[in-house]
Coordinates of C-alpha atoms in Angstrom, one line a residue:
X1 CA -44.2 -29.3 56.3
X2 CA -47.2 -27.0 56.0
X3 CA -49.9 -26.9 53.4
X4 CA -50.5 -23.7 51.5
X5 CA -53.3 -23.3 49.1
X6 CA -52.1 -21.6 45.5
X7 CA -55.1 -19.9 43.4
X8 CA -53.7 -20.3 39.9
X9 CA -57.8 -19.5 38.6
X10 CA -57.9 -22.5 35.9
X11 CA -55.0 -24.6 37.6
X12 CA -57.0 -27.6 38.4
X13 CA -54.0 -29.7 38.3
X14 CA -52.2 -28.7 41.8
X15 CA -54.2 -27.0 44.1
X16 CA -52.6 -27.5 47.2
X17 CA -49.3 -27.0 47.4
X18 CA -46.2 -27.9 50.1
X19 CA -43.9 -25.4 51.6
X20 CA -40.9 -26.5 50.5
X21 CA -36.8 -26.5 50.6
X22 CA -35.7 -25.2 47.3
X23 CA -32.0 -24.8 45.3
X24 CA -31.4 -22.4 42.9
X25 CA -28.7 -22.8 40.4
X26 CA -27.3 -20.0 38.9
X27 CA -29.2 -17.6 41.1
X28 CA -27.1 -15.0 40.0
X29 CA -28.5 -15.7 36.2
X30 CA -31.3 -13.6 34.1
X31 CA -33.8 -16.4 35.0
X32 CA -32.7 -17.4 38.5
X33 CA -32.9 -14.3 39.9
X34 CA -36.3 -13.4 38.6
X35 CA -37.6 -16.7 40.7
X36 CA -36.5 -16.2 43.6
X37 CA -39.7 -13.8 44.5
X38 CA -42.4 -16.0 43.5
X39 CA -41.0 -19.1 45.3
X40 CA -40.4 -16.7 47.8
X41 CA -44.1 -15.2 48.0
X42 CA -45.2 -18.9 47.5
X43 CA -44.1 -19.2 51.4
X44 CA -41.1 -21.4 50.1
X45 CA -37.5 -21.3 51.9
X46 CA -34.7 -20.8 49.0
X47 CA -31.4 -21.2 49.3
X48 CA -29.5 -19.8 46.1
X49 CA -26.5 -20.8 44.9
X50 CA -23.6 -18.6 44.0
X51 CA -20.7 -18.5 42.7
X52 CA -19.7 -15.6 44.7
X53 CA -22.2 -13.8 48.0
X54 CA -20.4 -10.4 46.9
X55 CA -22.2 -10.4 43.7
X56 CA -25.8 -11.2 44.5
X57 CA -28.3 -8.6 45.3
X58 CA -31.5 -9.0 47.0
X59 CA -34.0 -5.9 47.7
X60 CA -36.5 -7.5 49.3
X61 CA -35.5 -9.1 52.9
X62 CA -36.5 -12.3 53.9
X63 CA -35.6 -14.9 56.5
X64 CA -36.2 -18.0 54.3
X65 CA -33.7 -16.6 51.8
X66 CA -30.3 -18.1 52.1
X67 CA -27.2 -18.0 50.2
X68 CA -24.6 -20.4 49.8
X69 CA -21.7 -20.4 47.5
X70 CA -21.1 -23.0 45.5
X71 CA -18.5 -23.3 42.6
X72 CA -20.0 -26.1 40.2
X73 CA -16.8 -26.8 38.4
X74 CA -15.0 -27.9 41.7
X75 CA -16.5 -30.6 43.0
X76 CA -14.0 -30.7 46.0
X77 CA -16.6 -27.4 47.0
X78 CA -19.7 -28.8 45.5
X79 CA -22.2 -29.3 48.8
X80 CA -25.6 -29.3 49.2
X81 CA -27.6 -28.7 52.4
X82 CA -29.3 -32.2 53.1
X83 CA -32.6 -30.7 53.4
X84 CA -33.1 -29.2 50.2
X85 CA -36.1 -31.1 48.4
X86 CA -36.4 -29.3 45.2
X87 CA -33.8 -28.4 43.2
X88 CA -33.6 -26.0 39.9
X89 CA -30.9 -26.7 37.3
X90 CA -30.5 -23.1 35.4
X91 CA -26.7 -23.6 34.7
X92 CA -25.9 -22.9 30.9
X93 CA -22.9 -20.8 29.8
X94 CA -22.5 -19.5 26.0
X95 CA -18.8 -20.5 26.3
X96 CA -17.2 -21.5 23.3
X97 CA -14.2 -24.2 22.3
X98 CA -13.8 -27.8 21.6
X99 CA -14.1 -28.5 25.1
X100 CA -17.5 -27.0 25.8
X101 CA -19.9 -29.4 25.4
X102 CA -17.5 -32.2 27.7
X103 CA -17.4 -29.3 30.3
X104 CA -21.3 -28.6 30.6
X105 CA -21.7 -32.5 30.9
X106 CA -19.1 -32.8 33.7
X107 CA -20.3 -30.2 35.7
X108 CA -24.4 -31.8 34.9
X109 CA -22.5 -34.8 36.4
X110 CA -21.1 -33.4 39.4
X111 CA -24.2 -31.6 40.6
X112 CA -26.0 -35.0 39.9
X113 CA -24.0 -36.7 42.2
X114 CA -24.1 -33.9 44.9
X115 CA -27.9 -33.1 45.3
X116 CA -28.6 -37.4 45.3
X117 CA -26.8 -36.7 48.5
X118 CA -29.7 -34.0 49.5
X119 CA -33.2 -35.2 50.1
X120 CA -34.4 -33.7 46.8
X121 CA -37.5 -35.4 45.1
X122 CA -37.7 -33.3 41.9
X123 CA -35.1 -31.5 39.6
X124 CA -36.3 -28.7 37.6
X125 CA -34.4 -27.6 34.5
X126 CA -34.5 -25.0 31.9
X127 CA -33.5 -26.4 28.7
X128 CA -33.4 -25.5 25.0
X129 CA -36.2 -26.6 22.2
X130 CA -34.2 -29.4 20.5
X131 CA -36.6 -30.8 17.6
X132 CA -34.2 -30.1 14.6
X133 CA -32.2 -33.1 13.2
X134 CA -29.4 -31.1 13.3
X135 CA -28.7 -29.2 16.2
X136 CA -26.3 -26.1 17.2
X137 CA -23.3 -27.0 19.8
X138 CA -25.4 -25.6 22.0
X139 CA -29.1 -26.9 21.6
X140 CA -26.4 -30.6 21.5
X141 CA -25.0 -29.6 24.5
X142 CA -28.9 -29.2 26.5
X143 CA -29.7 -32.0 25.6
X144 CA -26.9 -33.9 26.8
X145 CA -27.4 -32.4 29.9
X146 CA -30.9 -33.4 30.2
X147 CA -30.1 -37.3 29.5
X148 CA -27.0 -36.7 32.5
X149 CA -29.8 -35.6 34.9
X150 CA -32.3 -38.0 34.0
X151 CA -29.8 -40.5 34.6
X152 CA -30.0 -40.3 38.3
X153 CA -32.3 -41.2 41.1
X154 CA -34.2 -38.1 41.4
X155 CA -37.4 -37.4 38.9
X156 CA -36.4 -34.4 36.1
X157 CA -38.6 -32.0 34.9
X158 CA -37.6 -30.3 31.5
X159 CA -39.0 -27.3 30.3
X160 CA -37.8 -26.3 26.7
X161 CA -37.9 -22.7 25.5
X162 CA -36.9 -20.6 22.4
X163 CA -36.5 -17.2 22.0
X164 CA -37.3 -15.6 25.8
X165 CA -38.2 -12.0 25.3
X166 CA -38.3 -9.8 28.1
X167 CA -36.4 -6.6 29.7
X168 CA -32.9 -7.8 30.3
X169 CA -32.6 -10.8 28.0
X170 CA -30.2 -11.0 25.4
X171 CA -32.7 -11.9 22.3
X172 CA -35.4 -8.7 23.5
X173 CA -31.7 -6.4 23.5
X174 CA -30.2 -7.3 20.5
X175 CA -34.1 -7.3 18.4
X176 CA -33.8 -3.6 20.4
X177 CA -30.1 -2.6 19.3
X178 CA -31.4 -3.5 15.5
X179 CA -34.2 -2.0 14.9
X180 CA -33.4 1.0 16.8
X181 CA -30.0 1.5 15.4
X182 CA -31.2 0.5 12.0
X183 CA -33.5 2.2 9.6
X184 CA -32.4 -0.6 6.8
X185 CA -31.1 -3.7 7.5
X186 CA -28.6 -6.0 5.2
X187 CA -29.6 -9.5 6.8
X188 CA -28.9 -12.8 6.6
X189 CA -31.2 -15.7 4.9
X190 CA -31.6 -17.1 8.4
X191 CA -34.4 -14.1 9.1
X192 CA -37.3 -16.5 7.5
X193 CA -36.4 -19.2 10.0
X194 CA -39.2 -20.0 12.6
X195 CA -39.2 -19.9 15.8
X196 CA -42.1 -19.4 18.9
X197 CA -40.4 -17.2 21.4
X198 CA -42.4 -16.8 25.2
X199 CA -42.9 -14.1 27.7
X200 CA -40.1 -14.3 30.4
X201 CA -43.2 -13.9 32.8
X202 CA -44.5 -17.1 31.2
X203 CA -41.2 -18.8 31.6
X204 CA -41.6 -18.3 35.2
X205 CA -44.9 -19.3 35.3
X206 CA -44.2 -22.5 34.0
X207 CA -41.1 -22.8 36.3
X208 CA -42.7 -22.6 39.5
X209 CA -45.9 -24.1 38.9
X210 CA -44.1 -27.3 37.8
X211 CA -42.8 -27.2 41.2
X212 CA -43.5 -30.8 43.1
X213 CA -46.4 -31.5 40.3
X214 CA -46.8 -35.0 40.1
X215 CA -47.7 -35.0 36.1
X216 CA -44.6 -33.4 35.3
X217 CA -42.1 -36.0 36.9
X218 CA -39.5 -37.4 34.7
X219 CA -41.0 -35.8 31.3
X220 CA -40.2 -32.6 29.1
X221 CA -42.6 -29.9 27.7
X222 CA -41.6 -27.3 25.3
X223 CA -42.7 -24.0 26.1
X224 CA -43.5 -21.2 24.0
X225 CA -45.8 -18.3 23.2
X226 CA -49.2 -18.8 21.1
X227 CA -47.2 -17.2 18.1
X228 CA -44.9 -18.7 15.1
X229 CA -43.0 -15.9 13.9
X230 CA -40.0 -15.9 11.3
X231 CA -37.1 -13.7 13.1
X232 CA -37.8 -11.4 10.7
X233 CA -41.3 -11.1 11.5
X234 CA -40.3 -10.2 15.4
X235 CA -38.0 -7.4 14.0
X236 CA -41.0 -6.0 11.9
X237 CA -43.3 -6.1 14.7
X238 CA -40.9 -4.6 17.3
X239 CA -40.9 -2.0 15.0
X240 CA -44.1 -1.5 14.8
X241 CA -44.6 -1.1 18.5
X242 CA -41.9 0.9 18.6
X243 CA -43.7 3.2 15.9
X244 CA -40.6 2.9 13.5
X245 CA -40.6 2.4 10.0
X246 CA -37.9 -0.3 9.3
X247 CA -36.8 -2.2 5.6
X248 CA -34.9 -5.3 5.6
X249 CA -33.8 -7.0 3.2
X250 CA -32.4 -10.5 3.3
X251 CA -29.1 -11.5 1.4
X252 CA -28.8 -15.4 0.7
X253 CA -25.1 -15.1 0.4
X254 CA -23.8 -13.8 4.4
X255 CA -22.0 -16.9 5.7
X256 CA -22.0 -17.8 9.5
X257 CA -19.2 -16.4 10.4
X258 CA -20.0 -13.0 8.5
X259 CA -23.6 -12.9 9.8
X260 CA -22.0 -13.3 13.6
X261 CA -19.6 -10.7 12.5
X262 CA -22.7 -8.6 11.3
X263 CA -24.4 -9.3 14.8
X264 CA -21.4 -8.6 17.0
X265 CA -20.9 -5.1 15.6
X266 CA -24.1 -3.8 15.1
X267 CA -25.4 -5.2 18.5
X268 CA -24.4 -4.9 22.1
X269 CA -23.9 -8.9 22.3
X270 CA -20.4 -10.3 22.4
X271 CA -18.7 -11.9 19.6
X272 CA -19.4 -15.5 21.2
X273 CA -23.1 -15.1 21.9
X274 CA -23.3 -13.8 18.3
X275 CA -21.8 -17.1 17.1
X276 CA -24.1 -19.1 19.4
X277 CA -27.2 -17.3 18.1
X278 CA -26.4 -17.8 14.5
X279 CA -25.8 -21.6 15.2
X280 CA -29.5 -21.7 16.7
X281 CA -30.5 -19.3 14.2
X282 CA -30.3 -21.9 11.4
X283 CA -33.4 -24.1 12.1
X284 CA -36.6 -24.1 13.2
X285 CA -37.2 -23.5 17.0
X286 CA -41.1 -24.2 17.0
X287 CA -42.7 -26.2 19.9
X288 CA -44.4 -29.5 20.0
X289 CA -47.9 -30.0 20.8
X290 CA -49.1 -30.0 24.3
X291 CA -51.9 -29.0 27.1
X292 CA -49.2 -28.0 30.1
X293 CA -50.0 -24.1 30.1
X294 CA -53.8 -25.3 30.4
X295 CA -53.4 -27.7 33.0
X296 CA -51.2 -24.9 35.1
X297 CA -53.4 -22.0 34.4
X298 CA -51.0 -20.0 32.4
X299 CA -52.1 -17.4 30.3
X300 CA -50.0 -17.5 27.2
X301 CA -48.5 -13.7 26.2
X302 CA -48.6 -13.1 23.0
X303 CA -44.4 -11.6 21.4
X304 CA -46.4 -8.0 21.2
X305 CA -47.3 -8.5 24.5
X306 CA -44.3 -9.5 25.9
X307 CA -42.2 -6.9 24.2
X308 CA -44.7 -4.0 26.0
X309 CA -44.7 -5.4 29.1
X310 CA -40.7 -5.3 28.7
X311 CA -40.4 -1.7 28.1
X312 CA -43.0 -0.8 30.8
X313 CA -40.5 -2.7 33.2
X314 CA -37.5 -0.6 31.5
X315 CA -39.5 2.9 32.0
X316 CA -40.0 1.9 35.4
X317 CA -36.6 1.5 35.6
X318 CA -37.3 -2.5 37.2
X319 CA -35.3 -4.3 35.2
X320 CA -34.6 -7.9 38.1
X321 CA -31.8 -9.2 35.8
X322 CA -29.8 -8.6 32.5
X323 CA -27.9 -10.6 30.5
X324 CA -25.6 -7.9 30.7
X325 CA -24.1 -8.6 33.7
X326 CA -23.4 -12.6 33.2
X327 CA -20.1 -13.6 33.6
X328 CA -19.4 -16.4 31.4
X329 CA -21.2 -14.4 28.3
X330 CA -18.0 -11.8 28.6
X331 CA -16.0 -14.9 29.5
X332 CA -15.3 -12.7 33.1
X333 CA -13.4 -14.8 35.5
X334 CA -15.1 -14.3 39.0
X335 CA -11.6 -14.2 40.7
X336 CA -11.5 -10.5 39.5
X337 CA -14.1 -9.6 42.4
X338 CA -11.4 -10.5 45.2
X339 CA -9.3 -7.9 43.0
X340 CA -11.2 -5.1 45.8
X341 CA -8.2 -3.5 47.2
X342 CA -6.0 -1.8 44.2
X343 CA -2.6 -2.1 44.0
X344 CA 0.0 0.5 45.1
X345 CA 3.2 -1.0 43.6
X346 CA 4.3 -1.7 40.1
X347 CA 1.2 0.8 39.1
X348 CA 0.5 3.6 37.2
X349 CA -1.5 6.4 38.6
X350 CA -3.5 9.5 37.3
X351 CA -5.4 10.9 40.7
X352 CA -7.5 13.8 40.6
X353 CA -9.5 15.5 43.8
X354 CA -11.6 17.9 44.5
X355 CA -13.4 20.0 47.6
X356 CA -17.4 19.2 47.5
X357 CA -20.0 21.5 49.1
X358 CA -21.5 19.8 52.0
X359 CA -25.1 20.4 50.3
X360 CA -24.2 19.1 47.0
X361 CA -23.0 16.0 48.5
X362 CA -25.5 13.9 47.9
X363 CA -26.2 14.8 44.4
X364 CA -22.3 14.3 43.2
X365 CA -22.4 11.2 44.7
X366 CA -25.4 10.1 42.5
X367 CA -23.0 11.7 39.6
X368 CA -21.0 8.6 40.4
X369 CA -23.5 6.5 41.2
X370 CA -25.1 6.7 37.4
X371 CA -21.9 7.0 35.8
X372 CA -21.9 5.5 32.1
X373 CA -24.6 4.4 29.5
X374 CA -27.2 6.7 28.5
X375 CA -25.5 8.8 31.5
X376 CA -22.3 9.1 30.0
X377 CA -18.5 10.0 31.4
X378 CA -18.9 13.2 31.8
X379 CA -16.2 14.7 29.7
X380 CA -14.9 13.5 26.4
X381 CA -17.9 11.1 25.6
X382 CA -16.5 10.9 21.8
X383 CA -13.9 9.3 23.2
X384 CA -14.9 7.0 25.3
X385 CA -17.0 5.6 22.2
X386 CA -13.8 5.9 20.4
X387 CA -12.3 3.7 22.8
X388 CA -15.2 1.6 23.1
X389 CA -15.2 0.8 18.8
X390 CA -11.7 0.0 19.1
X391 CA -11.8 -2.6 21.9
X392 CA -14.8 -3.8 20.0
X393 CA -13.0 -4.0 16.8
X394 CA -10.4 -6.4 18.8
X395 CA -13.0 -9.1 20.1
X396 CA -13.6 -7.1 23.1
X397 CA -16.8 -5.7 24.9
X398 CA -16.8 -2.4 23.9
X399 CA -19.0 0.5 25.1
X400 CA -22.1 -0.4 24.4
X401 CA -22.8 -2.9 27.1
X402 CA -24.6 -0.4 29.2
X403 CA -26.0 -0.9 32.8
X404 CA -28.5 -2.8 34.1
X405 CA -30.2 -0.1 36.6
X406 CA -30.3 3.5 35.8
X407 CA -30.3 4.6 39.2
X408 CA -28.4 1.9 41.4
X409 CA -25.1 0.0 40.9
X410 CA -24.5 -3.0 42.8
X411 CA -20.9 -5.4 43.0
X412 CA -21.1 -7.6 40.0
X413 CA -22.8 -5.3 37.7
X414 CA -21.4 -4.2 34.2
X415 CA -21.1 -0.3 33.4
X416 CA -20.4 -0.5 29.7
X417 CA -16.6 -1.9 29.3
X418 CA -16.3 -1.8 32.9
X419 CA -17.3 -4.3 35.5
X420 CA -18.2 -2.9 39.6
X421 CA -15.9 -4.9 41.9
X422 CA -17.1 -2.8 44.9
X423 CA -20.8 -0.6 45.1
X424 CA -20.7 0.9 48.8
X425 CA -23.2 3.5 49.4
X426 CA -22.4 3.7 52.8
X427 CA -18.3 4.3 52.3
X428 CA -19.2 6.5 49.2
X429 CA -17.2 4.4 47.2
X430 CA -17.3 2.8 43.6
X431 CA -14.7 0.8 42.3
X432 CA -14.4 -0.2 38.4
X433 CA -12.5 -3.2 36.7
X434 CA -11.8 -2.6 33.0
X435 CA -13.0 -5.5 30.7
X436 CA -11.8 -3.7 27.5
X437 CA -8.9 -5.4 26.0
X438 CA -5.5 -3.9 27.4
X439 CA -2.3 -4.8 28.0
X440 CA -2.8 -5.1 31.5
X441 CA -5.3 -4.5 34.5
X442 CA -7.1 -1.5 34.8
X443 CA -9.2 0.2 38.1
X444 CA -10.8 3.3 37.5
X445 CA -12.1 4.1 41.7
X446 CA -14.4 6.8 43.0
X447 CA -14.7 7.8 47.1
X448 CA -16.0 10.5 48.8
X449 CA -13.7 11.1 51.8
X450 CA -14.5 13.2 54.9
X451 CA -11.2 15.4 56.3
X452 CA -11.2 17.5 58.8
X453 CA -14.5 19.5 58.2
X454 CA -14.2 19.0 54.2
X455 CA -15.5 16.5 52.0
X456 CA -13.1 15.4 49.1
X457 CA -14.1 13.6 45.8
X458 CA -11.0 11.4 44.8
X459 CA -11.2 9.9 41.6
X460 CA -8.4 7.6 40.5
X461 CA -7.1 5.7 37.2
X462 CA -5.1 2.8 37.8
X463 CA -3.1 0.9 35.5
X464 CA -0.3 -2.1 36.3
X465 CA 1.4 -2.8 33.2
X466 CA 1.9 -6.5 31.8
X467 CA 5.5 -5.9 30.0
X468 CA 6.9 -3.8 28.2
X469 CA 3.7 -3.6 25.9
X470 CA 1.4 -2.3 28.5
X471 CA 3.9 0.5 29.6
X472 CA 4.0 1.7 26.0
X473 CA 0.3 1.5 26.4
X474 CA 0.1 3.9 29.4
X475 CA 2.3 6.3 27.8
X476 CA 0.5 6.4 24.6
X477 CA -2.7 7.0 26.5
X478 CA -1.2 9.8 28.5
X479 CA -1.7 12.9 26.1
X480 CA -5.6 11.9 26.6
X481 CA -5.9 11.3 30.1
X482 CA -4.4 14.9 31.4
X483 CA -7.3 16.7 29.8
X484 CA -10.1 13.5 30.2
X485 CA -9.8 12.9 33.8
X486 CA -9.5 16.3 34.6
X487 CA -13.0 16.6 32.6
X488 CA -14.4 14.3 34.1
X489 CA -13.8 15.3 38.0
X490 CA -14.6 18.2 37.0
X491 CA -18.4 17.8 35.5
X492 CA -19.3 15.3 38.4
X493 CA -18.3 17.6 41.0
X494 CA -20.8 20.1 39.4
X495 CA -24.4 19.4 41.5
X496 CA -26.4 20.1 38.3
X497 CA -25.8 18.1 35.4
X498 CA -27.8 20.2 33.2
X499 CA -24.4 22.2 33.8
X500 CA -22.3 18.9 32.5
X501 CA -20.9 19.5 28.7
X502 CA -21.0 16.2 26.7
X503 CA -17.3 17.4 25.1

């Protein structure tokens, strides 16, 4: 191993450093993938583990990056590469059911017993602030996980955070979707509680400078910002920065269950996350006492801070990860990404082509490439929204999930109810999974085909009925999709959108 030197300015603690071996868990999450380029930077070799290659994206290229896939929850699968010597344990789902809390242990377990069989000397992991008496399921759950770790062989660091605010992350959107969609705001009493939220650039400061650092082994640090802010103090000075005048006023008598109800609706989060939140929301998230961010040479952001430096990354449209696109938050079964190829029998179809210009190729095919959010579909926007409040009203995702890159879509990603099973620039192709609630399985595909000396745009709805209900379905959708569809081909085919009607 070779010896690199680190400049952290006032990090006295760790100076020099060791090129190392390191695992990331759930390198396809909001905080694993936005390590991956300081380890990387650091000299380090990273091997990330995935659930799925298909689904991770990785701009930069780099021969000490590796991915493996690795499916925690079978550990027939569940195999390390012997070298790795540092290991980071971001696994957390917002799941919900009585069988949570056993599940996040068992699969704590199962990784426990598989990197012991690796050369690791440290385990890093990202846990929640748990100083309340009472805690939430999933504050519980955290903590159980960190006694299951720290019952093996290898030393455990824990880092404990609150509220992470940053472009992507699920408390910085849903502060957004409030105060921006909200002039007055009915709340629940749970707005005076306190918490310190932290700069996701902090978080992973604190990550990766914990790295193989002695002082850290086998103990746990909360982690937050230098501010104690009641939630309702956040939305205030969001607000604020967001030069938007906001009232709210609290209501002492919103139960749980209506204040997740309040959350889910108003918000882009799901109805699970909401209940989740509102469990954590109750008590005080504030962090003990300690000297770690000194001793590393971290330069605690302060929430305005964070919050500007969030939308400057959003206006630069470089947005690493969003909570958006996780998996278990929409409770998305990754077996829908072998669904690549759609199915030709037992389906409903509604195809539409049409002849593009050889000089406007390029520019329809970014038509396609930006479809949905702030974007839109085209034609019949209204409806889609429509559509959107309705699957929303039935515990679904709705429409206002929204996309993670303006300008790009990559396999994995979610386009509002909508989830990209294939992204190939190359082949001209995008393919859509429908995550709405229906009574079936929906594909709504997009290819650019070169024949003969033409170049056709094929867009194509797919539907394969479950039952009797889902073909009632179909048929009660049709009187909309004979003039939506052919909208929509229609106003992506045309090379200036400025040309696009929003009807």
């Amino acid at each position: 191993m070779v010896f690199i030197l680190m400049n952290y300015g006032e990090h006295n603690a760790a100076k020099n450093r060791l090129i190392m071996k390191i695992l990331i868990t759930g390198a396809n999450g909001y905080i694993g993938k936005r390590i991956i380029e300081p380890l990387l930077k650091a000299g380090h070799e990273v091997y990330c583990a995935v659930r799925n290659k298909g689904r991770f994206h990785f701009e930069t290229k780099n021969d000490k990056l590796h991915v493996i896939e690795i499916d925690l929850e079978d550990p027939a699968k569940l195999h390390f590469p012997e070298e790795i010597e540092i290991a980071y344990y971001l696994v957390h789902s917002m799941r919900q059911g009585k069988e949570f809390e056993k599940t996040e242990l068992k699969i704590a377990s199962d990784f426990l017993k598989a990197i012991e069989k690796t050369s690791a000397k440290q385990i890093i992991y990202l846990s929640g602030i748990v100083n309340a008496e009472e805690l939430s399921p999933h504050l519980r759950s955290r903590l159980a996980v960190e006694k299951q770790l720290r019952s093996g062989r290898i030393p455990v660091t824990v880092l404990r955070a609150g509220i992470v605010v940053g472009s992507g992350s699920s408390s910085f959107e849903i502060i957004r979707d409030l105060v921006e969609k909200l002039p007055v705001m009915i709340t629940p009493k749970w707005l005076k509680t306190k918490c310190q939220p932290i700069g996701v650039r902090n978080v992973i400061e604190f990550l990766t400078r914990v790295l193989n650092y002695e002082p850290a082994l086998n103990k746990d640090f909360d982690i937050g910002g230098p501010d104690v802010l009641t939630y309702k103090q956040m939305l205030m000075q969001f607000a604020e920065l967001r030069n938007l005048k906001r009232k709210i006023i609290t209501l002492p008598v919103m139960t749980p269950k209506l204040s997740s109800y309040w959350l889910y609706f108003v918000t882009s989060t799901t109805y699970q996350l909401a209940v989740n939140l509102v469990d954590s929301m109750k008590v005080d998230v504030v962090c003990r006492p300690n000297d770690l961010a000194e001793k590393l040479g971290v330069k605690l952001l302060t929430y305005k801070e964070s919050v500007g430096i969030a939308f400057q990354k959003i206006e630069q449209n470089e947005i690493v990860s969003s909570w958006k696109n996780s998996f278990s938050a929409f409770n998305t079964k990754t077996a829908i990404l072998s669904k690549l190829e759609v199915p030709e029998y037992g389906c409903f179809k509604d195809q539409k082509k049409r002849e593009i210009p050889e000089h406007d190729l390029e520019t329809v095919f970014n038509n396609i490439w930006t479809i949905g959010d702030s974007t839109g579909w085209y034609y019949g926007n209204i409806l889609w929204q429509t559509r959107g409040f309705i699957d929303k009203f039935f515990g679904g995702v709705g429409l206002r999930k929204g996309r993670t890159h303006r300008s790009d879509t990559f396999a994995g990603d979610s386009v509002d109810f909508w989830r990209v099973l294939v992204a190939d620039r190359q082949k001209r192709r995008l393919l859509l999974f429908a995550e709405m609630k229906v009574p079936g399985e929906a594909w709504l595909e997009f290819k650019i085909c070169r024949e003969q000396d033409k170049f056709i745009l094929y867009q194509t709805a797919t539907f394969r009925p479950h039952g009797i209900t889902g073909r009632l379905y179909w048929y009660s959708m049709l009187p909309f999709h004979l003039f939506l569809f052919k909208g929509m081909i229609r106003n992506i085919s045309k090379a200036n959108l400025r040309e696009v009607s929003p009807a």
